[in-house]
Short mmCIF file of C-alpha atoms in Angstrom, two decimals:
data_model
loop_
_atom_site.label_atom_id
_atom_site.label_comp_id
_atom_site.label_asym_id
_atom_site.label_seq_id
_atom_site.Cartn_x
_atom_site.Cartn_y
_atom_site.Cartn_z
CA UNK A 228 -42.38 -35.30 -7.99
CA UNK A 229 -40.13 -34.21 -10.84
CA UNK A 230 -38.15 -31.05 -11.54
CA UNK A 231 -38.19 -29.39 -14.98
CA UNK A 232 -34.71 -28.01 -15.57
CA UNK A 233 -34.66 -27.33 -19.36
CA UNK A 234 -36.70 -27.58 -22.58
CA UNK A 235 -36.02 -27.89 -26.30
CA UNK A 236 -35.79 -25.00 -28.74
CA UNK A 237 -39.39 -25.32 -30.03
CA UNK A 238 -40.85 -25.16 -26.51
CA UNK A 239 -38.56 -22.26 -25.62
CA UNK A 240 -39.63 -20.27 -28.73
CA UNK A 241 -43.33 -21.08 -28.19
CA UNK A 242 -43.22 -19.87 -24.60
CA UNK A 243 -41.47 -16.69 -25.66
CA UNK A 244 -43.81 -15.89 -28.58
CA UNK A 245 -47.23 -16.84 -27.11
CA UNK A 246 -46.80 -16.73 -23.34
CA UNK A 247 -44.09 -14.08 -22.96
CA UNK A 248 -42.04 -16.39 -20.77
CA UNK A 249 -38.33 -16.74 -21.30
CA UNK A 250 -37.60 -20.34 -20.40
CA UNK A 251 -33.86 -19.74 -20.77
CA UNK A 252 -33.77 -17.59 -17.66
CA UNK A 253 -35.01 -20.46 -15.49
CA UNK A 254 -32.63 -23.03 -16.94
CA UNK A 255 -30.91 -25.08 -14.23
CA UNK A 256 -27.46 -26.57 -14.78
CA UNK A 257 -27.56 -30.21 -13.67
CA UNK A 258 -24.29 -31.31 -15.27
CA UNK A 259 -21.74 -33.01 -13.10
CA UNK A 260 -19.05 -30.74 -11.74
CA UNK A 261 -15.50 -31.56 -12.80
CA UNK A 262 -13.68 -33.65 -10.23
CA UNK A 263 -10.75 -31.90 -8.63
CA UNK A 264 -8.22 -34.11 -6.91
CA UNK A 265 -6.59 -32.56 -3.88
CA UNK A 266 -2.83 -32.69 -3.95
CA UNK A 267 -1.62 -35.15 -1.39
CA UNK A 268 0.92 -33.93 1.11
CA UNK A 269 4.01 -36.08 1.56
CA UNK A 270 3.93 -38.33 4.61
CA UNK A 271 5.85 -37.15 7.68
CA UNK A 272 9.45 -38.22 8.06
CA UNK A 273 9.76 -41.38 10.11
CA UNK A 274 13.14 -40.42 11.55
CA UNK A 275 15.16 -42.94 9.53
CA UNK A 276 17.77 -41.37 7.28
CA UNK A 277 17.55 -37.86 5.88
CA UNK A 278 14.18 -36.23 5.09
CA UNK A 279 15.31 -35.49 1.52
CA UNK A 280 15.97 -39.19 0.83
CA UNK A 281 12.62 -40.23 2.28
CA UNK A 282 10.77 -37.58 0.26
CA UNK A 283 12.23 -38.73 -3.07
CA UNK A 284 11.12 -42.31 -2.35
CA UNK A 285 7.49 -41.07 -2.38
CA UNK A 286 7.89 -39.33 -5.76
CA UNK A 287 9.46 -42.03 -7.93
CA UNK A 288 9.59 -45.82 -8.05
CA UNK A 289 13.37 -45.91 -8.39
CA UNK A 290 14.66 -43.19 -6.03
CA UNK A 291 17.66 -41.11 -7.00
CA UNK A 292 20.07 -39.41 -4.68
CA UNK A 293 19.22 -35.74 -3.94
CA UNK A 294 21.18 -33.17 -5.89
CA UNK A 295 24.27 -31.84 -4.14
CA UNK A 296 25.43 -28.24 -4.34
CA UNK A 297 28.83 -28.91 -5.88
CA UNK A 298 30.00 -25.31 -5.43
CA UNK A 299 29.42 -25.43 -1.68
CA UNK A 300 30.93 -28.89 -1.45
CA UNK A 301 34.13 -27.81 -3.24
CA UNK A 302 34.62 -24.55 -1.33
CA UNK A 303 33.25 -25.28 2.15
CA UNK A 304 34.11 -28.90 2.84
CA UNK A 305 35.75 -29.16 6.25
CA UNK A 306 34.50 -25.80 7.50
CA UNK A 307 32.96 -25.90 10.98
CA UNK A 308 31.63 -22.79 12.72
CA UNK A 309 31.39 -23.19 16.48
CA UNK A 310 29.30 -21.14 18.88
CA UNK A 311 29.09 -21.49 22.64
CA UNK A 312 25.64 -21.39 24.22
CA UNK A 313 23.93 -21.75 27.57
CA UNK A 314 20.47 -22.68 28.75
CA UNK A 315 17.97 -19.89 29.41
CA UNK A 316 15.03 -22.01 30.54
CA UNK A 317 15.01 -20.53 34.05
CA UNK A 318 15.92 -23.82 35.74
CA UNK A 319 18.62 -23.35 38.43
CA UNK A 320 20.13 -26.78 37.74
CA UNK A 321 20.82 -25.80 34.10
CA UNK A 322 22.56 -22.48 34.73
CA UNK A 323 26.05 -24.03 34.77
CA UNK A 324 25.58 -26.16 31.65
CA UNK A 325 27.38 -25.11 28.48
CA UNK A 326 26.96 -26.34 24.93
CA UNK A 327 28.80 -25.97 21.63
CA UNK A 328 26.71 -25.46 18.49
CA UNK A 329 28.63 -26.61 15.41
CA UNK A 330 27.34 -25.38 12.06
CA UNK A 331 28.56 -26.97 8.81
CA UNK A 332 28.26 -24.51 5.88
CA UNK A 333 28.77 -27.26 3.29
CA UNK A 334 25.36 -28.86 3.85
CA UNK A 335 23.72 -26.62 6.51
CA UNK A 336 23.83 -29.40 9.09
CA UNK A 337 23.99 -28.61 12.79
CA UNK A 338 25.30 -30.54 15.77
CA UNK A 339 24.97 -29.57 19.43
CA UNK A 340 27.23 -31.06 22.08
CA UNK A 341 27.37 -30.45 25.80
CA UNK A 342 30.84 -29.69 27.13
CA UNK A 343 31.99 -30.93 30.55
CA UNK A 344 31.45 -28.49 33.40
CA UNK A 345 32.60 -29.39 36.87
CA UNK A 346 29.78 -29.95 39.39
CA UNK A 347 27.09 -29.27 36.78
CA UNK A 348 25.43 -32.59 37.48
CA UNK A 349 25.25 -33.47 33.77
CA UNK A 350 27.50 -35.61 31.62
CA UNK A 351 29.14 -34.20 28.54
CA UNK A 352 28.13 -35.60 25.19
CA UNK A 353 25.90 -35.21 22.17
CA UNK A 354 22.83 -33.04 22.77
CA UNK A 355 21.57 -33.02 19.15
CA UNK A 356 22.95 -35.31 16.45
CA UNK A 357 24.50 -33.85 13.31
CA UNK A 358 21.74 -33.28 10.78
CA UNK A 359 19.63 -30.56 9.22
CA UNK A 360 17.37 -29.32 11.99
CA UNK A 361 14.15 -27.36 11.69
CA UNK A 362 14.03 -23.95 13.29
CA UNK A 363 10.74 -23.82 15.23
CA UNK A 364 10.67 -20.01 14.96
CA UNK A 365 10.75 -19.92 11.14
CA UNK A 366 9.50 -23.40 10.24
CA UNK A 367 12.52 -23.85 7.94
CA UNK A 368 15.87 -25.52 8.38
CA UNK A 369 18.44 -23.66 10.44
CA UNK A 370 20.69 -21.51 8.27
CA UNK A 371 23.84 -19.51 8.90
CA UNK A 372 22.12 -16.24 9.78
CA UNK A 373 20.18 -17.98 12.57
CA UNK A 374 23.40 -18.30 14.59
CA UNK A 375 25.02 -15.20 16.01
CA UNK A 376 26.12 -13.98 19.40
CA UNK A 377 22.95 -12.98 21.20
CA UNK A 378 20.64 -15.33 19.26
CA UNK A 379 18.19 -17.57 21.12
CA UNK A 380 17.71 -20.78 19.12
CA UNK A 381 15.62 -23.76 20.27
CA UNK A 382 17.02 -27.28 20.26
CA UNK A 383 15.15 -30.31 21.55
CA UNK A 384 12.57 -28.00 23.09
CA UNK A 385 15.18 -26.12 25.11
CA UNK A 386 15.84 -22.37 24.68
CA UNK A 387 19.52 -21.51 24.33
CA UNK A 388 21.45 -18.24 24.28
CA UNK A 389 24.57 -17.99 22.13
CA UNK A 390 27.20 -16.23 24.23
CA UNK A 391 30.28 -16.28 22.00
CA UNK A 392 31.98 -17.73 18.93
CA UNK A 393 35.50 -19.04 18.45
CA UNK A 394 38.16 -17.12 16.54
CA UNK A 395 37.97 -19.22 13.39
CA UNK A 396 34.22 -18.70 13.26
CA UNK A 397 34.55 -14.93 13.60
CA UNK A 398 37.23 -14.78 10.90
CA UNK A 399 35.14 -16.89 8.53
CA UNK A 400 32.06 -14.72 9.02
CA UNK A 401 34.05 -11.51 8.53
CA UNK A 402 35.45 -12.95 5.30
CA UNK A 403 31.92 -13.66 4.01
CA UNK A 404 29.88 -10.54 4.85
CA UNK A 405 27.55 -11.18 1.92
CA UNK A 406 26.39 -14.36 3.68
CA UNK A 407 26.43 -12.98 7.22
CA UNK A 408 25.54 -9.25 7.49
CA UNK A 409 26.17 -9.19 11.26
CA UNK A 410 29.90 -9.47 10.48
CA UNK A 411 29.87 -6.70 7.85
CA UNK A 412 31.42 -3.70 9.64
CA UNK A 413 30.28 -1.26 6.92
CA UNK A 414 26.67 -2.36 7.30
CA UNK A 415 26.95 -2.11 11.09
CA UNK A 416 28.34 1.43 10.86
CA UNK A 417 25.61 2.58 8.48
CA UNK A 418 23.02 1.21 10.85
CA UNK A 419 24.39 3.54 13.55
CA UNK A 420 24.39 6.68 11.38
CA UNK A 421 21.44 7.97 13.43
CA UNK A 422 23.81 8.41 16.39
CA UNK A 423 25.89 11.09 14.68
CA UNK A 424 24.60 13.82 17.02
CA UNK A 425 25.30 11.86 20.20
CA UNK A 426 28.23 13.41 22.14
CA UNK A 427 29.30 10.02 23.46
CA UNK A 428 29.75 8.74 19.91
CA UNK A 429 32.13 11.59 19.13
CA UNK A 430 34.27 11.06 22.22
CA UNK A 431 37.89 10.38 21.11
CA UNK A 432 38.34 8.17 24.17
CA UNK A 433 35.76 5.73 22.82
CA UNK A 434 32.37 4.55 23.97
CA UNK A 435 31.50 1.56 26.12
CA UNK A 436 29.97 -1.28 24.02
CA UNK A 437 27.01 -1.70 26.36
CA UNK A 438 26.35 2.05 26.28
CA UNK A 439 26.50 2.01 22.47
CA UNK A 440 23.90 -0.75 22.43
CA UNK A 441 21.64 1.30 24.72
CA UNK A 442 21.95 4.41 22.54
CA UNK A 443 21.15 2.43 19.41
CA UNK A 444 18.03 0.99 21.04
CA UNK A 445 16.89 4.45 22.16
CA UNK A 446 17.30 5.82 18.64
CA UNK A 447 15.28 2.99 17.09
CA UNK A 448 18.20 1.22 15.42
CA UNK A 449 18.92 -1.72 17.77
CA UNK A 450 21.98 -3.85 17.21
CA UNK A 451 22.69 -7.41 18.30
CA UNK A 452 25.66 -8.53 20.35
CA UNK A 453 27.42 -9.96 17.30
CA UNK A 454 27.38 -6.56 15.60
CA UNK A 455 28.95 -5.05 18.71
CA UNK A 456 31.69 -7.70 18.52
CA UNK A 457 32.23 -6.83 14.84
CA UNK A 458 32.70 -3.15 15.72
CA UNK A 459 35.01 -4.02 18.62
CA UNK A 460 37.23 -6.12 16.39
CA UNK A 461 37.39 -3.34 13.80
CA UNK A 462 37.40 -0.15 15.89
CA UNK A 463 38.28 -1.43 19.34
CA UNK A 464 40.24 0.65 21.87
CA UNK A 465 41.61 -0.24 25.26
CA UNK A 466 40.92 2.26 28.01
CA UNK A 467 43.26 3.08 30.89
CA UNK A 468 41.54 0.58 33.16
CA UNK A 469 41.77 -2.17 30.53
CA UNK A 470 38.10 -2.25 29.53
CA UNK A 471 37.43 -2.42 25.77
CA UNK A 472 35.77 0.49 24.03
CA UNK A 473 34.68 1.35 20.49
CA UNK A 474 36.15 4.36 18.66
CA UNK A 475 32.90 6.15 17.83
CA UNK A 476 34.23 8.79 15.38
CA UNK A 477 35.59 6.08 13.08
CA UNK A 478 32.26 4.27 13.19
CA UNK A 479 30.37 7.43 12.21
CA UNK A 480 32.85 8.24 9.46
CA UNK A 481 32.49 4.78 7.93
CA UNK A 482 28.71 4.92 8.23
CA UNK A 483 28.55 8.27 6.46
CA UNK A 484 30.73 7.18 3.53
#
């Protein structure tokens, strides 16, 4: 059994002139398809050294050191931003445990250490070694905007809640609002412009931070805890009973400008 897939020009013309059959319409392409090589994915990191170094060794015979951001190295060497966090995994034995998340802006590396807490049942020490760590929520490396008061990052399979940041960290973030919008008081005020008609926001005695957060959520412009801290540090008031409040009129005025 054979298959006729094409014919020469004479046969094609003869069939067309005497038989009324167009042999070209039934032509079958039997040529070999071009071979397409699938791009190979790099092998997974084996845990030795940095992933960037291991990746370059698969791309060239004589590996070269990865390029370093000289601008970040010159301006941010020695900077460490520290956040305090706690476990939110629902386990009673972990409720007392506290950790410090240290972020290094120079190379985006992160280190997590557990601080000593009396009667916690756990020893203090390193919880996650200093390195660039993947954020399981985004699939990318952790970056600066992933860490703020109220964030819930995952480390070593454990959910954490960032509860506060030290003073140096807050000052650094406020000095770099273009890198960290949660510390930009102007941006925070503009986000709350929808609350201009709320009587509590126009109270000269100030508004409770938790109440401000509730109003923002009800109006469809939710704010995170770090933005509340930014407003407190900029427009904070102290009530008669010593509780901190936010001067709402100043917030609305800045947001409207």
